[in-house]
Short mmCIF file of C-alpha atoms in Angstrom, two decimals:
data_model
loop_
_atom_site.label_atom_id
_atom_site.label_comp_id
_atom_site.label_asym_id
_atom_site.label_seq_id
_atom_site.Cartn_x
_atom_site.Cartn_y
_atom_site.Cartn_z
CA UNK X 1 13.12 -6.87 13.27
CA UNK X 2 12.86 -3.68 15.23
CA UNK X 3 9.99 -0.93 14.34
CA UNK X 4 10.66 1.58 11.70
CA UNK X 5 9.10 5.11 10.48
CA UNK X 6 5.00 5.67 11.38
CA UNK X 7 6.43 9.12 12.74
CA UNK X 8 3.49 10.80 11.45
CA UNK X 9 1.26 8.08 12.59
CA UNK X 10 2.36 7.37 16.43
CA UNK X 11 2.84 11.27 16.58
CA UNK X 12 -1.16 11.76 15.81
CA UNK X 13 -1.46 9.30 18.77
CA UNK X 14 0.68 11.02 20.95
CA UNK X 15 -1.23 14.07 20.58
CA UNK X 16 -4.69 11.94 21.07
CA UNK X 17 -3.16 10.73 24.36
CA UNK X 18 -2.22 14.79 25.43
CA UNK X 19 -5.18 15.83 25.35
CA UNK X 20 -7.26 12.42 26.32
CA UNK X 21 -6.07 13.30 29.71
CA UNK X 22 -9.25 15.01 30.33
CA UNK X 23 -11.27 14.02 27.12
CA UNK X 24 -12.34 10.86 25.38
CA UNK X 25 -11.08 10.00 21.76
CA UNK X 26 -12.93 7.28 19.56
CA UNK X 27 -9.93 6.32 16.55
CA UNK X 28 -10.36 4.19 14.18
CA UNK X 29 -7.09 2.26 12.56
CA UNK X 30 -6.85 0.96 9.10
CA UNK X 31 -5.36 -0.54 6.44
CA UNK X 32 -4.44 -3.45 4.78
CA UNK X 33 -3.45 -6.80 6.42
CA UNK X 34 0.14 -6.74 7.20
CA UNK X 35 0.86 -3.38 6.93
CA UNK X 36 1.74 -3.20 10.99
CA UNK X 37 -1.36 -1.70 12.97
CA UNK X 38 -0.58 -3.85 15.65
CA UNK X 39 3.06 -3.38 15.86
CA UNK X 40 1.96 0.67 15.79
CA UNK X 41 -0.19 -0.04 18.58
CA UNK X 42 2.82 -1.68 20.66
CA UNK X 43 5.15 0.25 19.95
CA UNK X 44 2.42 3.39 21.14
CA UNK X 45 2.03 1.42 24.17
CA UNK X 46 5.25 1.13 25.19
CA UNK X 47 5.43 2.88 28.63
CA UNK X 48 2.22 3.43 28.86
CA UNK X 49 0.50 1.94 31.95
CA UNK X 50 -3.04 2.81 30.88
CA UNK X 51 -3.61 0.75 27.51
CA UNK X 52 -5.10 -2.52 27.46
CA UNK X 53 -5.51 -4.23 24.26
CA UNK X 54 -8.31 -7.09 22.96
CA UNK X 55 -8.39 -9.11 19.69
CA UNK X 56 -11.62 -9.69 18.38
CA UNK X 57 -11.37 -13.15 17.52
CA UNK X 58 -14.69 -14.51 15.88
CA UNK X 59 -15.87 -16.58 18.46
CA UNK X 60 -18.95 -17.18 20.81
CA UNK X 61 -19.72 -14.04 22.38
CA UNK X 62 -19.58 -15.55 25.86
CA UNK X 63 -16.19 -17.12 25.23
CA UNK X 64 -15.08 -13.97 23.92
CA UNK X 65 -16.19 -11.92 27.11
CA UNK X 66 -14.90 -14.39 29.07
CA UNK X 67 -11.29 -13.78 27.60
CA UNK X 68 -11.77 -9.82 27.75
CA UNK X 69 -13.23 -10.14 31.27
CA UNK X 70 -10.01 -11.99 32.29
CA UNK X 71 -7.57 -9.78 30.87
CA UNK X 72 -9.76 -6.65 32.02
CA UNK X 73 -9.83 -8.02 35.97
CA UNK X 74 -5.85 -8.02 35.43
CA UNK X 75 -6.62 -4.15 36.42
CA UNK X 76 -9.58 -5.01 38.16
CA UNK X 77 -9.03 -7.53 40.49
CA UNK X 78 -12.64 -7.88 41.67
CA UNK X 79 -13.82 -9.00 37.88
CA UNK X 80 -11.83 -12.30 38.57
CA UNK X 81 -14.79 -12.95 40.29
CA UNK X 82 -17.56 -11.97 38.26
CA UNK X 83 -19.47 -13.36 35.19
CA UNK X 84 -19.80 -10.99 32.66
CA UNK X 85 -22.75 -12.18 30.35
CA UNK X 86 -23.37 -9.18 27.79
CA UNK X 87 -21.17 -6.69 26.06
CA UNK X 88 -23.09 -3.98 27.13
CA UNK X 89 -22.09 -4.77 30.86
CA UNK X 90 -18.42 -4.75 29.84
CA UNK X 91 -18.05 -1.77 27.91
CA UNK X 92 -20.77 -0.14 31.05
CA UNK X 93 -17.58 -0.94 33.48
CA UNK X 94 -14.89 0.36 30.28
CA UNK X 95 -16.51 3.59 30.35
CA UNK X 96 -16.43 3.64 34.29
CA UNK X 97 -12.93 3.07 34.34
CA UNK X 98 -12.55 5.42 31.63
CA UNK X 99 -14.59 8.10 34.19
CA UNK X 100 -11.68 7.63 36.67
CA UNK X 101 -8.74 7.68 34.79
CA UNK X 102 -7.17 7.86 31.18
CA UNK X 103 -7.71 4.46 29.51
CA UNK X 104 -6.51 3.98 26.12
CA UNK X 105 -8.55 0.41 25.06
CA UNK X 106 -7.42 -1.33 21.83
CA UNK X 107 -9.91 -3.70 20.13
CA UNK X 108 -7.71 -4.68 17.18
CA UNK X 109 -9.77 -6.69 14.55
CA UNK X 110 -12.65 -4.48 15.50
CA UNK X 111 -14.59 -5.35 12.10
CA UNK X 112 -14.95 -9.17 13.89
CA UNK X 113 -18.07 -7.94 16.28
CA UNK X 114 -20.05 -8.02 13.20
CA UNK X 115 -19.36 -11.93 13.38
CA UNK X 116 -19.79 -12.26 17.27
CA UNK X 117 -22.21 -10.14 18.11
CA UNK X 118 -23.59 -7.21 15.60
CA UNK X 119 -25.62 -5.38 18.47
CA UNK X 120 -22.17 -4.79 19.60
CA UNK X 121 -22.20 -1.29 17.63
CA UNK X 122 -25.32 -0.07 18.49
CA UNK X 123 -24.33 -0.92 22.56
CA UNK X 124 -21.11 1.23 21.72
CA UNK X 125 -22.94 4.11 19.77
CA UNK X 126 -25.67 4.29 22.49
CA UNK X 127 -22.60 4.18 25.73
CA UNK X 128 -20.58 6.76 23.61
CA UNK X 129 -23.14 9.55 23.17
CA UNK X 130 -24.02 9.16 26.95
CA UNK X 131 -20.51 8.40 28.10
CA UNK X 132 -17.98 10.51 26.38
CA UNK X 133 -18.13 13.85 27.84
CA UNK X 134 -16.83 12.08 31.16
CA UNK X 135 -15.09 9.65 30.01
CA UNK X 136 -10.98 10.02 29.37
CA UNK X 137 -8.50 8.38 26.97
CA UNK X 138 -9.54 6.95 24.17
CA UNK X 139 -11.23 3.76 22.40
CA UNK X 140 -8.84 2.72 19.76
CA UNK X 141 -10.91 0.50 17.14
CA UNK X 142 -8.37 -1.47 15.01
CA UNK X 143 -9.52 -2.99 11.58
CA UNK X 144 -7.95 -4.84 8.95
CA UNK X 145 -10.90 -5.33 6.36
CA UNK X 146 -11.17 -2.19 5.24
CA UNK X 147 -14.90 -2.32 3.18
CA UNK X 148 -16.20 -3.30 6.72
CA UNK X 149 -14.65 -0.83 8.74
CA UNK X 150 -15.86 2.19 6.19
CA UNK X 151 -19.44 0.20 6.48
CA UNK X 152 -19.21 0.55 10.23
CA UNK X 153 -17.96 4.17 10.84
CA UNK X 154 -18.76 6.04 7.17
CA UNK X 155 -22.12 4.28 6.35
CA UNK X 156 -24.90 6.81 7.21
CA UNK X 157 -27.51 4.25 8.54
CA UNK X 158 -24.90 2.67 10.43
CA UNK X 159 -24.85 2.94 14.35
CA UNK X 160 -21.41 4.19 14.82
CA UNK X 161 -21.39 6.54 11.88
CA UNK X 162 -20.22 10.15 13.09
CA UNK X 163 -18.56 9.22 16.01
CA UNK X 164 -14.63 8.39 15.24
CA UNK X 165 -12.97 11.49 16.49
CA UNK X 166 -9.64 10.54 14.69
CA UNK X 167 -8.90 8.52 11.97
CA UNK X 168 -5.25 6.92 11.05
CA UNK X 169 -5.13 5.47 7.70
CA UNK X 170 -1.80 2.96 7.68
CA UNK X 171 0.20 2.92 3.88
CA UNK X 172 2.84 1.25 2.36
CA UNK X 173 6.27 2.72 3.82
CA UNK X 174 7.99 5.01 1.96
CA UNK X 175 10.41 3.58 -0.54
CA UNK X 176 13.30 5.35 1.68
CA UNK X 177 12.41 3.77 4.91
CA UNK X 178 13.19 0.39 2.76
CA UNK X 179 15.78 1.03 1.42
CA UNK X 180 17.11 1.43 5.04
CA UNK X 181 15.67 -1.69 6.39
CA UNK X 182 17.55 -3.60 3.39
CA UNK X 183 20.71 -1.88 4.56
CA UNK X 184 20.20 -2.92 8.21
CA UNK X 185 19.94 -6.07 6.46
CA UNK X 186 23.38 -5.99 4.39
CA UNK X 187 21.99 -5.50 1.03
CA UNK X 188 22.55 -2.75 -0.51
CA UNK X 189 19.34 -0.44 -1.64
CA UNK X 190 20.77 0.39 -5.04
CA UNK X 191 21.04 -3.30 -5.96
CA UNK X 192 18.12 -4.74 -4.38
CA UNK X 193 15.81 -2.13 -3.07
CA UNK X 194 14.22 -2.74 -6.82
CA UNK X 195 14.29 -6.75 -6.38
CA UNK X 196 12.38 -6.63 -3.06
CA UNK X 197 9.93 -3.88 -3.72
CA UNK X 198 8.59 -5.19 -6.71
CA UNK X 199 7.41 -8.30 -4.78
CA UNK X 200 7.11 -7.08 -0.92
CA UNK X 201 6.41 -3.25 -1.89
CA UNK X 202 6.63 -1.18 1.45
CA UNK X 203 4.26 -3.53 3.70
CA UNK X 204 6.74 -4.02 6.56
CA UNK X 205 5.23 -7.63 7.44
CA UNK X 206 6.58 -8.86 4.60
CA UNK X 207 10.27 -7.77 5.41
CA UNK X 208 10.12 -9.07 8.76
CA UNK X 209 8.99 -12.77 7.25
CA UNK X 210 12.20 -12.07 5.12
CA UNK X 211 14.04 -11.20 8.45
CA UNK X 212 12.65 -14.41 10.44
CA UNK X 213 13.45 -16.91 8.03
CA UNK X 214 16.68 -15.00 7.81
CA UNK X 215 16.35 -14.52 3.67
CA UNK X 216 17.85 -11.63 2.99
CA UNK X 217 20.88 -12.71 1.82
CA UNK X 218 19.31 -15.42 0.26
CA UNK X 219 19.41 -15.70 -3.76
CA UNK X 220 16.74 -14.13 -5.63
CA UNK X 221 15.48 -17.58 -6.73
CA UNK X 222 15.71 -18.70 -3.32
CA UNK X 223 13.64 -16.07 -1.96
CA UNK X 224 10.70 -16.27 -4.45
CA UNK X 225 10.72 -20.36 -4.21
CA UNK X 226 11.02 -20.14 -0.42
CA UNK X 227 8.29 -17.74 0.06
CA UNK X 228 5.47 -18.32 -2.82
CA UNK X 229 6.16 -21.79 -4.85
CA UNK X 230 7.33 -24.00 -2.26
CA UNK X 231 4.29 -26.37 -0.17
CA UNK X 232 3.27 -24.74 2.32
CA UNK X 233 4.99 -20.97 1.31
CA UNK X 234 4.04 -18.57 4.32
CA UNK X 235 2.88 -16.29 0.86
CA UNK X 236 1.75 -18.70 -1.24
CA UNK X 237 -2.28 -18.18 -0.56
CA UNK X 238 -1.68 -14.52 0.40
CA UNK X 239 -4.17 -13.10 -2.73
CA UNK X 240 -6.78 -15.13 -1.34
CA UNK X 241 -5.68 -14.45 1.86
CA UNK X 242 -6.16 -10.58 1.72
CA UNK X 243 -9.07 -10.46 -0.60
CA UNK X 244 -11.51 -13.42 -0.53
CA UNK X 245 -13.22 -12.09 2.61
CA UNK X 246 -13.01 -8.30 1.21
CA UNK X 247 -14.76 -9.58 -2.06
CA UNK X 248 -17.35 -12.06 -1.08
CA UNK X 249 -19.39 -13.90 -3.43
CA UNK X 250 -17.62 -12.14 -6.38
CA UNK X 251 -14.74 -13.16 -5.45
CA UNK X 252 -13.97 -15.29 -8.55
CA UNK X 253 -14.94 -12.47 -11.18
CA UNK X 254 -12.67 -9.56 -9.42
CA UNK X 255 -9.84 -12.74 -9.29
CA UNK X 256 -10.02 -12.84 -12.97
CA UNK X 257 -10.07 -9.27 -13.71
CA UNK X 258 -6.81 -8.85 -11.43
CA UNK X 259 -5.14 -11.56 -13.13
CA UNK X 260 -5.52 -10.58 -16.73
CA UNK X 261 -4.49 -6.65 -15.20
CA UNK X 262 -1.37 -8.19 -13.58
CA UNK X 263 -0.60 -10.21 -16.76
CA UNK X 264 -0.24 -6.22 -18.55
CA UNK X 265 -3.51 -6.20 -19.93
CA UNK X 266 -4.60 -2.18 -19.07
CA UNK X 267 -7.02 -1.44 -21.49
CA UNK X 268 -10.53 -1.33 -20.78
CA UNK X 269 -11.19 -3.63 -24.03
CA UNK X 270 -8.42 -6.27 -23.93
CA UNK X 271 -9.04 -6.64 -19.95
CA UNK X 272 -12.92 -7.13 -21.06
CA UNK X 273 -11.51 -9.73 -24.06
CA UNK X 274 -9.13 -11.97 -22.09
CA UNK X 275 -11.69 -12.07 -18.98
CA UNK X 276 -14.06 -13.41 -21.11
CA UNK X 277 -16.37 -10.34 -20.13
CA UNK X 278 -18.62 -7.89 -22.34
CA UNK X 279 -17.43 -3.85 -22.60
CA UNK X 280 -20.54 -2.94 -21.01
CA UNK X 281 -20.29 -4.88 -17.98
CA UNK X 282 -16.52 -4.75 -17.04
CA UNK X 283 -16.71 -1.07 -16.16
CA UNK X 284 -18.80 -1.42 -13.12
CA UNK X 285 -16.46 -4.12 -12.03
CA UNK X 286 -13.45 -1.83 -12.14
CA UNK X 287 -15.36 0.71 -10.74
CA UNK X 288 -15.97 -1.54 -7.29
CA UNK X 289 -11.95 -2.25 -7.27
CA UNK X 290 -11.39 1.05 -7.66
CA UNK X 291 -13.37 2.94 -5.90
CA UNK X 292 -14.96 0.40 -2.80
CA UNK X 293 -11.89 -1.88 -2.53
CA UNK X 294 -9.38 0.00 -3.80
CA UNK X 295 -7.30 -2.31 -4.93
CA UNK X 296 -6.90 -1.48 -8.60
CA UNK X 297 -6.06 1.88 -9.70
CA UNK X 298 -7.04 4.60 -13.02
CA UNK X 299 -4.51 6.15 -14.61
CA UNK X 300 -4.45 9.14 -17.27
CA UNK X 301 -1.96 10.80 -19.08
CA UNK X 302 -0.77 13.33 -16.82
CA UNK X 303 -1.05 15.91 -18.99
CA UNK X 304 -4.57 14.98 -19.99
CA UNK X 305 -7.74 17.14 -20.37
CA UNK X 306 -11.08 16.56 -19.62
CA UNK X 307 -11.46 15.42 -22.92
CA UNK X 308 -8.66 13.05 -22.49
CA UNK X 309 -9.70 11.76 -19.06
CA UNK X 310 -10.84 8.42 -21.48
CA UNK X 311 -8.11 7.54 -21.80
CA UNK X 312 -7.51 5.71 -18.94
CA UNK X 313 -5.29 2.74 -18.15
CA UNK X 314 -5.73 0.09 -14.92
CA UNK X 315 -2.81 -1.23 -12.76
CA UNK X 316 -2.88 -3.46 -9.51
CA UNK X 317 -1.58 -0.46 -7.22
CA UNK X 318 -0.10 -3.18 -4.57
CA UNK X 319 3.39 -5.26 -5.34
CA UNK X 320 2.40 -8.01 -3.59
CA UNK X 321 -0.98 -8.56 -5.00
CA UNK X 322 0.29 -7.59 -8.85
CA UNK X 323 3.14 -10.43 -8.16
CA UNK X 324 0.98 -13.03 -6.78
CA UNK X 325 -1.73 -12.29 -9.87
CA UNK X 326 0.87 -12.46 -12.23
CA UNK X 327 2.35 -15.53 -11.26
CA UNK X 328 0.93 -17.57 -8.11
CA UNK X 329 -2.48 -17.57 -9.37
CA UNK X 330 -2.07 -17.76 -12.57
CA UNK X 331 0.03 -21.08 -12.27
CA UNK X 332 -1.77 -22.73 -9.45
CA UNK X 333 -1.59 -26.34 -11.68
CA UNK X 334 1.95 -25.90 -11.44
CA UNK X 335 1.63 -25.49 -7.50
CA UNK X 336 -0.98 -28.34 -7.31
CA UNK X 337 1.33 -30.58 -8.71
CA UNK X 338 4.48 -29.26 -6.67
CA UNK X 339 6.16 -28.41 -9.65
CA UNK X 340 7.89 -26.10 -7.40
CA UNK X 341 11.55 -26.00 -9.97
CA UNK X 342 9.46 -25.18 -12.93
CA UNK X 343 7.38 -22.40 -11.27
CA UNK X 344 10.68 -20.55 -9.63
CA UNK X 345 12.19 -20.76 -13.29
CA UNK X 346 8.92 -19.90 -15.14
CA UNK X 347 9.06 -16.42 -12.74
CA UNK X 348 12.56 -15.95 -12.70
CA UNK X 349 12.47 -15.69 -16.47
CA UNK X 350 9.60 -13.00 -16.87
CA UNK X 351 10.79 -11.41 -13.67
CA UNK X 352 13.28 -8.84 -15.80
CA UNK X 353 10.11 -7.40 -17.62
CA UNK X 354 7.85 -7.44 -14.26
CA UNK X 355 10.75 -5.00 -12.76
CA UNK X 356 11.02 -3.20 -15.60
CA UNK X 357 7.45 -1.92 -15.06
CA UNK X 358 7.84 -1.30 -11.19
CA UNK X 359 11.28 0.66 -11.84
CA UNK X 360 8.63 2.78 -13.53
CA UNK X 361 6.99 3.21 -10.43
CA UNK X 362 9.97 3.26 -7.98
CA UNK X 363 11.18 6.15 -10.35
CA UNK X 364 8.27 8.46 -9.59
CA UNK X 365 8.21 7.55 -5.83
CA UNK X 366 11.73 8.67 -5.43
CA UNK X 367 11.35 11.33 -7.45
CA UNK X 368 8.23 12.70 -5.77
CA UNK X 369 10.39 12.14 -2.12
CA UNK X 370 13.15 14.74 -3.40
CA UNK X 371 10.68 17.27 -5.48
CA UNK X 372 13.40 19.90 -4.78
CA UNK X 373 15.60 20.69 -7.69
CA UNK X 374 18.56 18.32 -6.88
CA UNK X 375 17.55 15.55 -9.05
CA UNK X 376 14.27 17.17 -11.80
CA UNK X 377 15.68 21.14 -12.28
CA UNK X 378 12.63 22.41 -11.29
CA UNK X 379 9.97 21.98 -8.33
CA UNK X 380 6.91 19.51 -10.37
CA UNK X 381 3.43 19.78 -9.09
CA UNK X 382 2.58 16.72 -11.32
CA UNK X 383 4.26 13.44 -12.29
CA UNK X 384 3.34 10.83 -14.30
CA UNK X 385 3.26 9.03 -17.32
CA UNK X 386 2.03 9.94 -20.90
CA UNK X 387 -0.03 7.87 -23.39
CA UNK X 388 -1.81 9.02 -26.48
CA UNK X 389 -5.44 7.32 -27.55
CA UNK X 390 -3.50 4.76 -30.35
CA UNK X 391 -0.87 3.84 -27.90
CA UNK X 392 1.63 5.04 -30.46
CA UNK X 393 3.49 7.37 -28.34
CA UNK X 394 4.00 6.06 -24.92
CA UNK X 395 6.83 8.14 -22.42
CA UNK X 396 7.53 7.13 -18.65
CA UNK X 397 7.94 9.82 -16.73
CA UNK X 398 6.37 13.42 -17.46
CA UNK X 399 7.20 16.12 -14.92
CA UNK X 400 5.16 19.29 -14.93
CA UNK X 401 4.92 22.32 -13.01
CA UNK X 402 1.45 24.75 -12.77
CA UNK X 403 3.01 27.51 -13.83
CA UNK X 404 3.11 26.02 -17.96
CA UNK X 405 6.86 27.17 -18.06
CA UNK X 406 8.44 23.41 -17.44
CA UNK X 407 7.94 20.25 -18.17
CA UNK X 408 10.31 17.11 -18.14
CA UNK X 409 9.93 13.82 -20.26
CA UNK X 410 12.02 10.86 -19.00
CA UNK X 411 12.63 6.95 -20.03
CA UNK X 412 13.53 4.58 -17.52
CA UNK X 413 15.71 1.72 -18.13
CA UNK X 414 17.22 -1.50 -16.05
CA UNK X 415 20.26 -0.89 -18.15
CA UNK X 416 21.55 2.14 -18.78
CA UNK X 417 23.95 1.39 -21.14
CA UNK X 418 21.23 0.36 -23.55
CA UNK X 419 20.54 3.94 -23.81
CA UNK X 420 21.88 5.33 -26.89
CA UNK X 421 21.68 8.39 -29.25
CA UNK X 422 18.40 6.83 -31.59
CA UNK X 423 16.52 6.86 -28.01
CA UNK X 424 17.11 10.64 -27.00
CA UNK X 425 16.21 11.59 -30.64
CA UNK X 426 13.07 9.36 -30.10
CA UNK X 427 12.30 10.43 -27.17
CA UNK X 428 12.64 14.48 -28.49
CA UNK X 429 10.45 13.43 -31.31
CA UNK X 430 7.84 11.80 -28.56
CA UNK X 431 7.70 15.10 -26.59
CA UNK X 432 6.86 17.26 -29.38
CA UNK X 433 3.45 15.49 -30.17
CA UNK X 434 2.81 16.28 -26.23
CA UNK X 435 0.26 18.72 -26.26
CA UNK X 436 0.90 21.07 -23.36
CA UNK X 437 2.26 24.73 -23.42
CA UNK X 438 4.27 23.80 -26.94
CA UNK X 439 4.93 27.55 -27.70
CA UNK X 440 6.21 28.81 -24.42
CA UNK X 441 7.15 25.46 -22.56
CA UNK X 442 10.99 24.96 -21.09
CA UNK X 443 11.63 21.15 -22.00
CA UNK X 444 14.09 19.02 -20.25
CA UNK X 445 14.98 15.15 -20.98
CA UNK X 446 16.11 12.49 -18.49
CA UNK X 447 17.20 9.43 -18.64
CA UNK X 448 16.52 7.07 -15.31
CA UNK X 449 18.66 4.33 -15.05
CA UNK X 450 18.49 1.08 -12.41
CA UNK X 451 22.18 0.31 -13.13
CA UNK X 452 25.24 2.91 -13.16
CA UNK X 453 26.26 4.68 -16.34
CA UNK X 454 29.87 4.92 -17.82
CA UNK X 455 30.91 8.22 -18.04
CA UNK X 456 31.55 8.12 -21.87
CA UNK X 457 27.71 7.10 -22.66
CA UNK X 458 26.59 9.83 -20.19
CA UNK X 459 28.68 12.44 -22.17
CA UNK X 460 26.84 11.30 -25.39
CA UNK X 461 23.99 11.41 -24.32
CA UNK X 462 24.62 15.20 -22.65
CA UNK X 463 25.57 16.17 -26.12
CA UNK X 464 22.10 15.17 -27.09
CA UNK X 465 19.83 17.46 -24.11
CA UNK X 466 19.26 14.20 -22.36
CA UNK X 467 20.35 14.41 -18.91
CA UNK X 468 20.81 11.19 -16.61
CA UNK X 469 20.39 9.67 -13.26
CA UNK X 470 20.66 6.39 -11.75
CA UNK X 471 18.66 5.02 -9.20
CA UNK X 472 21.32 5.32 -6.33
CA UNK X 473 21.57 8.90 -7.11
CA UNK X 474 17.81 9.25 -6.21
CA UNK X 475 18.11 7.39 -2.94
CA UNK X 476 20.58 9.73 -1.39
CA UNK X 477 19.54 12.86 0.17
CA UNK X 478 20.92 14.89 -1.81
CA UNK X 479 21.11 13.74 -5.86
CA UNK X 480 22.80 15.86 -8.66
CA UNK X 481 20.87 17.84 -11.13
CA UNK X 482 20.49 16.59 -14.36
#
């Protein structure tokens, strides 16, 4: 599968390697596992004579600098004969090399040193500060375990801390740039791009496991049996696979908060209930996944004020992870006892109300990617979702610009002919107990729709206020106005 989007990214590179032509550069690289920091880093170094790249694999630190002293003597030929026997001797000759000429040097898996050799940091910190004012290019560390690599570079006892010059943080691609991989694909974004986000999200990896196995044609069934319930599914241990080492010892605890979250539990209460876990305990909990591993995310009501900010509710912020919660981990008997037909059904049947809640979430993606007037009639400066303390009133979308003059309340809906006249009136009578600018506010309804919309129900429902869209309309560049 051929490399798609980064712009941003490889063009913050490109303007570390203009002016580490006479300057060094320490970057630091992260992001989740899978999410392509490698592939950036090849496709950066394409053409580019001066970048030599090193996985830290956790081994023996001699066997390691015996690999990085072979594929370092590829550009120095007289290191074919030497024995390098400490990393401070190797990155001593790195920074001499880096005195003669631009050197861009990957260590990808950077976080591994702590493994191989921890004294590896403080060797770097203490070559760096006497190095780096002749030295030219730029040290590229790579790392995939992201509470490690903010330990190494952001923790203020730690050697290293201070001395990244640059820092690229990798992200799910945009919903857009998917949309055009499943069209480079043959499938068609405004039938599937829903299908294969709510499992995959945007982490690129996963597409190109999709592309290698050559699934994307295959059925839905197909796909999620092939790639999750099946022995030995390339997915099937992904959770653990992402997470175990990020979580350590409590491991098992943040496991069971995620999977009562992914099941739809996103009160603080009934998360505490079905964990088995006390109210005064669970909060520090969420507070780690939040706010160290960032893998769970607080939401408010977007309108919300600070007495409001209470009100919060907690959602896995990753596809893949809130899939593999929901129904992987949750069922691992089933796997166990390769009970493979049952588990593909069991998903297949819940799937429809799992998509449901990541249309949701598509919705204000798309909708944030063409904030311009075509699709919402007015530039937003906030988008969200509104809740009040009971859970009585509950609307999908709220739209809302800083000015107080407009806001916009929309539903979302797989189908949109189950929209009918008793849900705009609902969702008028919803709006009005939204407390935000009531006497002087410009309103405007929408109804989002996954599937198209016959002209007749769209005319009822204009005869009501309620303007609406469908998802296709959102993925072209230009979308009509409700």
């Amino acid at each position: 599968m051929k490399f798609y989007d980064r712009t941003r990214e490889l063009q913050r590179l490109d303007e570390i390697a203009a002016t580490g032509t006479d300057a060094a550069h320490l970057v630091v690289i992260t992001g989740r596992r899978r999410i392509g920091k490698t592939a950036l880093i090849k496709h950066f170094g394409e053409g580019r004579a001066g970048l030599i790249y090193f996985f830290v694999g956790r081994k023996k630190p001699q066997i390691l600098l015996d690999e990085f002293t072979s594929l370092l003597a590829e550009r120095i030929p007289l290191l074919k004969s030497v024995k390098i026997t400490s990393f401070e001797d190797f990155f001593a000759i790195l920074f001499e090399q880096m005195a003669a000429s631009p050197l861009f040097i990957v260590f990808d898996e950077f976080q591994n040193f702590l493994y191989v050799d921890p004294s590896v940091f403080s060797t770097l910190q203490h070559l760096w500060d006497n190095n780096q004012d002749r030295a030219k290019g730029a040290i590229i560390c790579v790392g995939s375990i992201q509470t490690l690599m903010r330990n190494i570079f952001e923790g203020n006892k730690e050697p290293l801390f201070g001395r990244a010059t640059a820092k690229i943080h990798l992200t799910p691609l945009a919903m857009e740039v998917i949309a055009t991989i499943l069209a480079d694909h043959q499938c068609r974004p405004k039938d599937e791009l829903l299908f294969f986000t709510t499992l995959f999200g945007g982490v690129p990896k996963y597409y190109f496991l999709l592309d290698r196995h050559r699934m994307f044609a295959s059925r839905r069934a197909e796909i999620i049996s092939g790639i999750f319930c099946e022995p030995d599914a390339i997915l099937q241990n992904e959770g653990r696979e992402l997470l175990i080492e990020e979580f350590g010892k409590n491991h098992q605890m943040y496991f069971s908060i995620m999977q009562v979250i992914a099941g739809g539990e996103t009160q603080m209460a009934r998360i505490a209930d079905s964990a088995g876990l006390n109210t005064g305990t669970l909060p520090k909990y969420l507070d780690e996944l939040i706010s160290y591993y960032q893998v769970i995310e607080r939401r408010v009501p977007v309108t919300a004020s600070r007495s409001e900010q209470k009100n919060g509710r907690y959602h896995i912020a990753d596809p893949l992870l809130r899939f593999w919660f929901r129904y992987i981990f949750r069922n691992q008997s089933l796997i166990e006892l390769g009970e493979t037909v049952r588990l593909t059904k069991k998903i297949m049947d819940d799937l429809p109300t799992l998509m449901g809640h990541s249309f949701e979430n598509l919705t204000r993606d798309l909708l944030t990617a063409c904030n311009d007037g075509s699709i919402i009639p007015f530039v937003f400066d906030k988008l969200g979702g509104y809740w009040n303390r009971t859970g009585s009133v509950e609307i999908d979308i709220v739209a809302l610009d800083d000015t107080g003059e407009n806001i916009l309340f929309g539903e979302c809906k797989l189908s949109g002919e189950r929209f009918t006249i008793a849900d705009a009136r609902k969702l008028k009578a919803k709006a009005a107990q939204v407390v935000w600018n009531n006497t002087s506010r410009k309103e405007f309804f929408l109804f989002i729709s996954h599937e198209p919309v016959s002209p007749a129900r769209r005319q009822e429902l204009k005869n009501e206020g309620i303007g609406v869209v469908e998802l296709s309309q959102m993925l072209k560049p230009n979308g009509n106005s409700i």
